[in-house]
């Protein structure tokens, strides 16, 4: 489906990236994880000792997306592959703050629009249907209960060998959503023309199929 773009938005840990990867691979489209871009800038912000001048931080930043057959999307920050650090707790707990800053958003959105210009992209994030790709051919707003989102995150952590507390995960997810939904610039919200997809209790295959069905309807 090289002639369309798909925008996938929703709160934290709703399964967006898992589903986006499946949909992209089934339709021979390219998956773009925009959260990873904000995480990469957050990584740099932390490495630089949390500077408050975001213009300066951004002006000296280069961000590049590459694709590895096995590992998928990789992020090069200032020419270094820092993808493996992007899921660390410190990054996760600071990313919403960094992503609320105007210089950070305009930098990332510009890059995202450029990546999607030729179509054939499945992009997930918080403002894809509202701001980045307002003309996307398909917009889906994915939600799931906080309990299930925290449980999924805990399982993911287990697979990575990281111990995590379910209550704490719930609190972190809720705090991040609250921040993302209430920031001044491009807050997380459903685009008027997006379809809501509640993934609670559904398998990856079921949700993927629901989106593929939606794609078939727009053809
Ligand atoms: O999707 P992920 O959990 O990796 O996103 C990390 C954070 O990046 C979000 O909590 C949000 O603050 C920010 N983000 C954003 N806009 C996007 C994607 C992510 O503000 N399009």
PDB file of C-alpha atoms and ligand atoms in Angstrom:
ATOM      1  CA  UNK A   1       0.000   0.000   0.000  1.00  0.00           C
ATOM      2  CA  UNK A   2       2.496   2.549  -1.151  1.00  0.00           C
ATOM      3  CA  UNK A   3      -0.231   5.071  -1.963  1.00  0.00           C
ATOM      4  CA  UNK A   4      -1.515   5.719   1.556  1.00  0.00           C
ATOM      5  CA  UNK A   5      -0.305   6.801   4.977  1.00  0.00           C
ATOM      6  CA  UNK A   6      -1.683   5.369   8.214  1.00  0.00           C
ATOM      7  CA  UNK A   7      -1.675   7.440  11.425  1.00  0.00           C
ATOM      8  CA  UNK A   8      -1.842   5.503  14.674  1.00  0.00           C
ATOM      9  CA  UNK A   9      -2.250   7.514  17.869  1.00  0.00           C
ATOM     10  CA  UNK A  10      -3.150   6.764  21.447  1.00  0.00           C
ATOM     11  CA  UNK A  11      -1.987   6.777  25.062  1.00  0.00           C
ATOM     12  CA  UNK A  12       1.170   5.144  26.393  1.00  0.00           C
ATOM     13  CA  UNK A  13       1.618   1.389  26.082  1.00  0.00           C
ATOM     14  CA  UNK A  14      -1.622   0.888  24.134  1.00  0.00           C
ATOM     15  CA  UNK A  15       0.194  -1.501  21.783  1.00  0.00           C
ATOM     16  CA  UNK A  16       0.605   1.026  18.986  1.00  0.00           C
ATOM     17  CA  UNK A  17       4.128   0.072  17.971  1.00  0.00           C
ATOM     18  CA  UNK A  18       3.469  -3.689  18.041  1.00  0.00           C
ATOM     19  CA  UNK A  19       0.408  -3.268  15.844  1.00  0.00           C
ATOM     20  CA  UNK A  20       2.001  -0.662  13.591  1.00  0.00           C
ATOM     21  CA  UNK A  21       4.896  -3.037  12.866  1.00  0.00           C
ATOM     22  CA  UNK A  22       2.491  -5.872  12.012  1.00  0.00           C
ATOM     23  CA  UNK A  23       0.341  -3.699   9.761  1.00  0.00           C
ATOM     24  CA  UNK A  24       3.391  -2.249   8.015  1.00  0.00           C
ATOM     25  CA  UNK A  25       4.881  -5.658   7.350  1.00  0.00           C
ATOM     26  CA  UNK A  26       1.582  -7.124   6.077  1.00  0.00           C
ATOM     27  CA  UNK A  27       1.059  -4.202   3.693  1.00  0.00           C
ATOM     28  CA  UNK A  28       4.722  -3.759   2.698  1.00  0.00           C
ATOM     29  CA  UNK A  29       4.715  -0.287   4.201  1.00  0.00           C
ATOM     30  CA  UNK A  30       7.401   1.378   6.335  1.00  0.00           C
ATOM     31  CA  UNK A  31       6.865   1.745  10.072  1.00  0.00           C
ATOM     32  CA  UNK A  32       7.993   4.990  11.702  1.00  0.00           C
ATOM     33  CA  UNK A  33       8.119   5.119  15.512  1.00  0.00           C
ATOM     34  CA  UNK A  34       7.900   8.836  16.375  1.00  0.00           C
ATOM     35  CA  UNK A  35       8.107   8.213  20.134  1.00  0.00           C
ATOM     36  CA  UNK A  36      11.665   6.988  19.527  1.00  0.00           C
ATOM     37  CA  UNK A  37      12.577  10.427  18.137  1.00  0.00           C
ATOM     38  CA  UNK A  38      11.374  12.185  21.283  1.00  0.00           C
ATOM     39  CA  UNK A  39      13.137   9.548  23.336  1.00  0.00           C
ATOM     40  CA  UNK A  40      16.390  10.138  21.419  1.00  0.00           C
ATOM     41  CA  UNK A  41      16.249  13.880  22.122  1.00  0.00           C
ATOM     42  CA  UNK A  42      15.487  13.072  25.765  1.00  0.00           C
ATOM     43  CA  UNK A  43      18.535  10.810  25.868  1.00  0.00           C
ATOM     44  CA  UNK A  44      20.659  13.724  24.685  1.00  0.00           C
ATOM     45  CA  UNK A  45      18.975  16.081  27.183  1.00  0.00           C
ATOM     46  CA  UNK A  46      19.913  13.694  30.016  1.00  0.00           C
ATOM     47  CA  UNK A  47      23.451  13.140  28.713  1.00  0.00           C
ATOM     48  CA  UNK A  48      23.934  16.911  28.602  1.00  0.00           C
ATOM     49  CA  UNK A  49      22.853  17.404  32.224  1.00  0.00           C
ATOM     50  CA  UNK A  50      19.243  18.550  31.582  1.00  0.00           C
ATOM     51  CA  UNK A  51      19.874  21.933  29.934  1.00  0.00           C
ATOM     52  CA  UNK A  52      16.853  24.245  29.881  1.00  0.00           C
ATOM     53  CA  UNK A  53      17.798  25.874  26.572  1.00  0.00           C
ATOM     54  CA  UNK A  54      15.963  23.588  24.182  1.00  0.00           C
ATOM     55  CA  UNK A  55      16.715  25.753  21.142  1.00  0.00           C
ATOM     56  CA  UNK A  56      20.404  25.236  21.675  1.00  0.00           C
ATOM     57  CA  UNK A  57      19.977  21.527  22.336  1.00  0.00           C
ATOM     58  CA  UNK A  58      18.038  21.091  19.083  1.00  0.00           C
ATOM     59  CA  UNK A  59      20.259  23.330  16.959  1.00  0.00           C
ATOM     60  CA  UNK A  60      23.157  21.015  17.675  1.00  0.00           C
ATOM     61  CA  UNK A  61      21.270  17.811  17.042  1.00  0.00           C
ATOM     62  CA  UNK A  62      21.155  15.509  14.055  1.00  0.00           C
ATOM     63  CA  UNK A  63      18.639  12.686  14.007  1.00  0.00           C
ATOM     64  CA  UNK A  64      18.509  10.007  11.361  1.00  0.00           C
ATOM     65  CA  UNK A  65      16.344   6.920  10.967  1.00  0.00           C
ATOM     66  CA  UNK A  66      17.788   3.799   9.435  1.00  0.00           C
ATOM     67  CA  UNK A  67      16.368   0.297   9.007  1.00  0.00           C
ATOM     68  CA  UNK A  68      18.043  -2.933   9.963  1.00  0.00           C
ATOM     69  CA  UNK A  69      16.633  -6.203   8.533  1.00  0.00           C
ATOM     70  CA  UNK A  70      16.701  -7.880  11.930  1.00  0.00           C
ATOM     71  CA  UNK A  71      16.438  -5.057  14.429  1.00  0.00           C
ATOM     72  CA  UNK A  72      13.981  -2.788  12.603  1.00  0.00           C
ATOM     73  CA  UNK A  73      14.070   0.996  12.978  1.00  0.00           C
ATOM     74  CA  UNK A  74      17.330   2.345  14.402  1.00  0.00           C
ATOM     75  CA  UNK A  75      17.895   5.916  15.514  1.00  0.00           C
ATOM     76  CA  UNK A  76      21.158   7.694  14.918  1.00  0.00           C
ATOM     77  CA  UNK A  77      21.592  10.644  17.224  1.00  0.00           C
ATOM     78  CA  UNK A  78      24.519  12.812  16.202  1.00  0.00           C
ATOM     79  CA  UNK A  79      25.648   9.881  14.068  1.00  0.00           C
ATOM     80  CA  UNK A  80      25.621   7.361  16.937  1.00  0.00           C
ATOM     81  CA  UNK A  81      23.164   4.475  17.170  1.00  0.00           C
ATOM     82  CA  UNK A  82      21.544   4.994  20.576  1.00  0.00           C
ATOM     83  CA  UNK A  83      18.413   2.884  19.936  1.00  0.00           C
ATOM     84  CA  UNK A  84      19.207   0.393  22.697  1.00  0.00           C
ATOM     85  CA  UNK A  85      19.067   3.104  25.377  1.00  0.00           C
ATOM     86  CA  UNK A  86      15.708   4.573  24.442  1.00  0.00           C
ATOM     87  CA  UNK A  87      13.554   2.350  26.681  1.00  0.00           C
ATOM     88  CA  UNK A  88      15.547   3.029  29.856  1.00  0.00           C
ATOM     89  CA  UNK A  89      13.519   4.281  32.817  1.00  0.00           C
ATOM     90  CA  UNK A  90      15.300   7.587  32.988  1.00  0.00           C
ATOM     91  CA  UNK A  91      14.393   8.321  29.368  1.00  0.00           C
ATOM     92  CA  UNK A  92      10.782   7.158  29.830  1.00  0.00           C
ATOM     93  CA  UNK A  93      10.315   9.302  32.915  1.00  0.00           C
ATOM     94  CA  UNK A  94      11.634  12.479  31.276  1.00  0.00           C
ATOM     95  CA  UNK A  95      10.360  12.130  27.715  1.00  0.00           C
ATOM     96  CA  UNK A  96       6.956  13.796  28.196  1.00  0.00           C
ATOM     97  CA  UNK A  97       8.612  16.908  29.603  1.00  0.00           C
ATOM     98  CA  UNK A  98      11.108  17.154  26.749  1.00  0.00           C
ATOM     99  CA  UNK A  99       8.393  16.403  24.159  1.00  0.00           C
ATOM    100  CA  UNK A 100       6.296  19.307  25.456  1.00  0.00           C
ATOM    101  CA  UNK A 101       8.925  21.858  24.364  1.00  0.00           C
ATOM    102  CA  UNK A 102       8.286  23.810  21.167  1.00  0.00           C
ATOM    103  CA  UNK A 103      11.780  23.562  19.593  1.00  0.00           C
ATOM    104  CA  UNK A 104      11.739  19.802  20.165  1.00  0.00           C
ATOM    105  CA  UNK A 105       8.302  19.357  18.610  1.00  0.00           C
ATOM    106  CA  UNK A 106       8.922  21.483  15.542  1.00  0.00           C
ATOM    107  CA  UNK A 107      12.208  19.669  14.890  1.00  0.00           C
ATOM    108  CA  UNK A 108      10.611  16.214  15.187  1.00  0.00           C
ATOM    109  CA  UNK A 109       7.423  17.073  13.271  1.00  0.00           C
ATOM    110  CA  UNK A 110       9.421  18.502  10.358  1.00  0.00           C
ATOM    111  CA  UNK A 111      11.393  15.270  10.087  1.00  0.00           C
ATOM    112  CA  UNK A 112       8.234  13.153  10.386  1.00  0.00           C
ATOM    113  CA  UNK A 113       6.432  15.070   7.626  1.00  0.00           C
ATOM    114  CA  UNK A 114       9.443  14.643   5.386  1.00  0.00           C
ATOM    115  CA  UNK A 115       9.554  10.879   6.008  1.00  0.00           C
ATOM    116  CA  UNK A 116       5.866  10.531   5.119  1.00  0.00           C
ATOM    117  CA  UNK A 117       5.902  12.765   2.050  1.00  0.00           C
ATOM    118  CA  UNK A 118       6.232   9.860  -0.387  1.00  0.00           C
ATOM    119  CA  UNK A 119       3.443   7.833   1.336  1.00  0.00           C
ATOM    120  CA  UNK A 120       3.578   4.149   2.237  1.00  0.00           C
ATOM    121  CA  UNK A 121       4.170   4.952   5.921  1.00  0.00           C
ATOM    122  CA  UNK A 122       2.573   3.604   9.107  1.00  0.00           C
ATOM    123  CA  UNK A 123       3.407   6.190  11.753  1.00  0.00           C
ATOM    124  CA  UNK A 124       2.579   5.919  15.444  1.00  0.00           C
ATOM    125  CA  UNK A 125       2.640   8.616  18.092  1.00  0.00           C
ATOM    126  CA  UNK A 126       0.427  11.118  19.900  1.00  0.00           C
ATOM    127  CA  UNK A 127      -0.242  13.868  17.341  1.00  0.00           C
ATOM    128  CA  UNK A 128       0.078  12.039  14.032  1.00  0.00           C
ATOM    129  CA  UNK A 129      -3.573  12.268  12.991  1.00  0.00           C
ATOM    130  CA  UNK A 130      -4.011  15.784  14.366  1.00  0.00           C
ATOM    131  CA  UNK A 131      -0.772  17.559  13.448  1.00  0.00           C
ATOM    132  CA  UNK A 132       1.821  15.529  11.554  1.00  0.00           C
ATOM    133  CA  UNK A 133      -0.374  13.805   8.947  1.00  0.00           C
ATOM    134  CA  UNK A 134      -3.771  15.538   9.082  1.00  0.00           C
ATOM    135  CA  UNK A 135      -4.480  14.168   5.579  1.00  0.00           C
ATOM    136  CA  UNK A 136      -3.570  10.548   6.332  1.00  0.00           C
ATOM    137  CA  UNK A 137      -5.852   8.157   4.460  1.00  0.00           C
ATOM    138  CA  UNK A 138      -6.487   6.160   7.646  1.00  0.00           C
ATOM    139  CA  UNK A 139      -6.398   7.393  11.241  1.00  0.00           C
ATOM    140  CA  UNK A 140      -6.762   5.056  14.184  1.00  0.00           C
ATOM    141  CA  UNK A 141      -6.887   6.038  17.849  1.00  0.00           C
ATOM    142  CA  UNK A 142      -5.876   3.001  19.925  1.00  0.00           C
ATOM    143  CA  UNK A 143      -6.881   2.679  23.544  1.00  0.00           C
ATOM    144  CA  UNK A 144      -6.781  -0.052  26.231  1.00  0.00           C
ATOM    145  CA  UNK A 145      -7.471  -0.166  29.963  1.00  0.00           C
ATOM    146  CA  UNK A 146      -4.647   1.085  32.191  1.00  0.00           C
ATOM    147  CA  UNK A 147      -4.537  -2.308  33.916  1.00  0.00           C
ATOM    148  CA  UNK A 148      -3.962  -4.145  30.649  1.00  0.00           C
ATOM    149  CA  UNK A 149      -1.449  -1.603  29.400  1.00  0.00           C
ATOM    150  CA  UNK A 150       0.575  -1.949  32.616  1.00  0.00           C
ATOM    151  CA  UNK A 151       0.411  -5.750  32.402  1.00  0.00           C
ATOM    152  CA  UNK A 152       1.632  -5.717  28.795  1.00  0.00           C
ATOM    153  CA  UNK A 153       4.491  -3.387  29.734  1.00  0.00           C
ATOM    154  CA  UNK A 154       5.408  -5.665  32.632  1.00  0.00           C
ATOM    155  CA  UNK A 155       5.573  -8.677  30.296  1.00  0.00           C
ATOM    156  CA  UNK A 156       7.744  -6.727  27.853  1.00  0.00           C
ATOM    157  CA  UNK A 157      10.058  -5.809  30.728  1.00  0.00           C
ATOM    158  CA  UNK A 158      10.222  -9.437  31.855  1.00  0.00           C
ATOM    159  CA  UNK A 159      11.333 -10.461  28.364  1.00  0.00           C
ATOM    160  CA  UNK A 160      14.105  -7.882  28.614  1.00  0.00           C
ATOM    161  CA  UNK A 161      15.077  -9.244  32.023  1.00  0.00           C
ATOM    162  CA  UNK A 162      13.856  -6.139  33.867  1.00  0.00           C
ATOM    163  CA  UNK A 163      11.870  -6.488  37.128  1.00  0.00           C
ATOM    164  CA  UNK A 164       8.955  -4.084  37.444  1.00  0.00           C
ATOM    165  CA  UNK A 165       6.125  -3.396  39.851  1.00  0.00           C
ATOM    166  CA  UNK A 166       2.627  -3.398  38.343  1.00  0.00           C
ATOM    167  CA  UNK A 167       1.262  -0.586  40.536  1.00  0.00           C
ATOM    168  CA  UNK A 168       4.249   1.587  39.737  1.00  0.00           C
ATOM    169  CA  UNK A 169       3.882   0.901  36.021  1.00  0.00           C
ATOM    170  CA  UNK A 170       0.204   1.914  36.199  1.00  0.00           C
ATOM    171  CA  UNK A 171       1.118   5.158  37.922  1.00  0.00           C
ATOM    172  CA  UNK A 172       3.868   5.942  35.400  1.00  0.00           C
ATOM    173  CA  UNK A 173       1.575   5.261  32.441  1.00  0.00           C
ATOM    174  CA  UNK A 174      -1.185   7.445  33.899  1.00  0.00           C
ATOM    175  CA  UNK A 175       1.229  10.247  34.727  1.00  0.00           C
ATOM    176  CA  UNK A 176       2.662  10.224  31.188  1.00  0.00           C
ATOM    177  CA  UNK A 177      -0.827  10.234  29.619  1.00  0.00           C
ATOM    178  CA  UNK A 178      -1.899  13.104  31.839  1.00  0.00           C
ATOM    179  CA  UNK A 179       1.147  15.137  30.852  1.00  0.00           C
ATOM    180  CA  UNK A 180       0.763  14.310  27.142  1.00  0.00           C
ATOM    181  CA  UNK A 181      -2.954  15.154  27.138  1.00  0.00           C
ATOM    182  CA  UNK A 182      -2.555  18.441  28.955  1.00  0.00           C
ATOM    183  CA  UNK A 183       0.477  20.032  27.342  1.00  0.00           C
ATOM    184  CA  UNK A 184      -0.006  23.298  25.434  1.00  0.00           C
ATOM    185  CA  UNK A 185       1.400  22.203  22.065  1.00  0.00           C
ATOM    186  CA  UNK A 186      -0.105  19.277  20.141  1.00  0.00           C
ATOM    187  CA  UNK A 187      -1.623  17.486  23.132  1.00  0.00           C
ATOM    188  CA  UNK A 188      -2.614  13.854  22.773  1.00  0.00           C
ATOM    189  CA  UNK A 189      -6.175  13.713  21.487  1.00  0.00           C
ATOM    190  CA  UNK A 190      -8.207  11.779  18.995  1.00  0.00           C
ATOM    191  CA  UNK A 191      -8.512  13.422  15.570  1.00  0.00           C
ATOM    192  CA  UNK A 192     -12.157  14.065  14.660  1.00  0.00           C
ATOM    193  CA  UNK A 193     -11.896  11.724  11.705  1.00  0.00           C
ATOM    194  CA  UNK A 194     -10.025   8.922  13.520  1.00  0.00           C
ATOM    195  CA  UNK A 195     -11.600   5.554  14.352  1.00  0.00           C
ATOM    196  CA  UNK A 196     -11.287   4.498  17.983  1.00  0.00           C
ATOM    197  CA  UNK A 197      -9.992   0.969  18.472  1.00  0.00           C
ATOM    198  CA  UNK A 198     -10.161  -0.480  21.992  1.00  0.00           C
ATOM    199  CA  UNK A 199      -7.582  -3.266  22.199  1.00  0.00           C
ATOM    200  CA  UNK A 200      -8.435  -4.408  25.740  1.00  0.00           C
ATOM    201  CA  UNK A 201      -8.693  -8.193  25.797  1.00  0.00           C
ATOM    202  CA  UNK A 202      -7.784  -8.528  22.121  1.00  0.00           C
ATOM    203  CA  UNK A 203      -4.847 -10.379  20.611  1.00  0.00           C
ATOM    204  CA  UNK A 204      -2.234  -8.758  18.365  1.00  0.00           C
ATOM    205  CA  UNK A 205      -3.648 -10.715  15.428  1.00  0.00           C
ATOM    206  CA  UNK A 206      -7.219  -9.530  16.100  1.00  0.00           C
ATOM    207  CA  UNK A 207      -6.235  -5.870  16.305  1.00  0.00           C
ATOM    208  CA  UNK A 208      -3.993  -6.139  13.240  1.00  0.00           C
ATOM    209  CA  UNK A 209      -6.853  -7.702  11.298  1.00  0.00           C
ATOM    210  CA  UNK A 210      -9.249  -4.930  12.351  1.00  0.00           C
ATOM    211  CA  UNK A 211      -6.872  -2.338  10.936  1.00  0.00           C
ATOM    212  CA  UNK A 212      -6.329  -4.336   7.740  1.00  0.00           C
ATOM    213  CA  UNK A 213     -10.118  -4.434   7.353  1.00  0.00           C
ATOM    214  CA  UNK A 214     -10.243  -0.658   7.736  1.00  0.00           C
ATOM    215  CA  UNK A 215      -7.569  -0.327   5.039  1.00  0.00           C
ATOM    216  CA  UNK A 216      -9.600  -2.546   2.716  1.00  0.00           C
ATOM    217  CA  UNK A 217     -12.571  -0.265   3.157  1.00  0.00           C
ATOM    218  CA  UNK A 218     -10.697   2.826   1.982  1.00  0.00           C
ATOM    219  CA  UNK A 219      -9.310   1.219  -1.155  1.00  0.00           C
TER     220      UNK A 219
HETATM  221  O1  LIG B   1       5.349   6.119  22.053  1.00  0.00           O
HETATM  222  P1  LIG B   1       6.349   6.318  23.158  1.00  0.00           P
HETATM  223  O2  LIG B   1       5.878   5.785  24.480  1.00  0.00           O
HETATM  224  O3  LIG B   1       7.711   5.842  22.819  1.00  0.00           O
HETATM  225  O4  LIG B   1       6.443   7.902  23.304  1.00  0.00           O
HETATM  226  C1  LIG B   1       7.246   8.487  24.298  1.00  0.00           C
HETATM  227  C2  LIG B   1       6.766   9.906  24.568  1.00  0.00           C
HETATM  228  O5  LIG B   1       7.086  10.747  23.457  1.00  0.00           O
HETATM  229  C3  LIG B   1       5.265  10.109  24.803  1.00  0.00           C
HETATM  230  O6  LIG B   1       4.887   9.863  26.142  1.00  0.00           O
HETATM  231  C4  LIG B   1       5.097  11.564  24.432  1.00  0.00           C
HETATM  232  O7  LIG B   1       5.441  12.414  25.501  1.00  0.00           O
HETATM  233  C5  LIG B   1       6.117  11.764  23.316  1.00  0.00           C
HETATM  234  N1  LIG B   1       5.529  11.677  21.983  1.00  0.00           N
HETATM  235  C6  LIG B   1       4.922  12.808  21.487  1.00  0.00           C
HETATM  236  N2  LIG B   1       4.451  12.817  20.212  1.00  0.00           N
HETATM  237  C7  LIG B   1       4.556  11.741  19.437  1.00  0.00           C
HETATM  238  C8  LIG B   1       5.163  10.562  19.932  1.00  0.00           C
HETATM  239  C9  LIG B   1       5.621  10.545  21.223  1.00  0.00           C
HETATM  240  O8  LIG B   1       4.802  13.808  22.181  1.00  0.00           O
HETATM  241  N3  LIG B   1       4.125  11.797  18.180  1.00  0.00           N
END
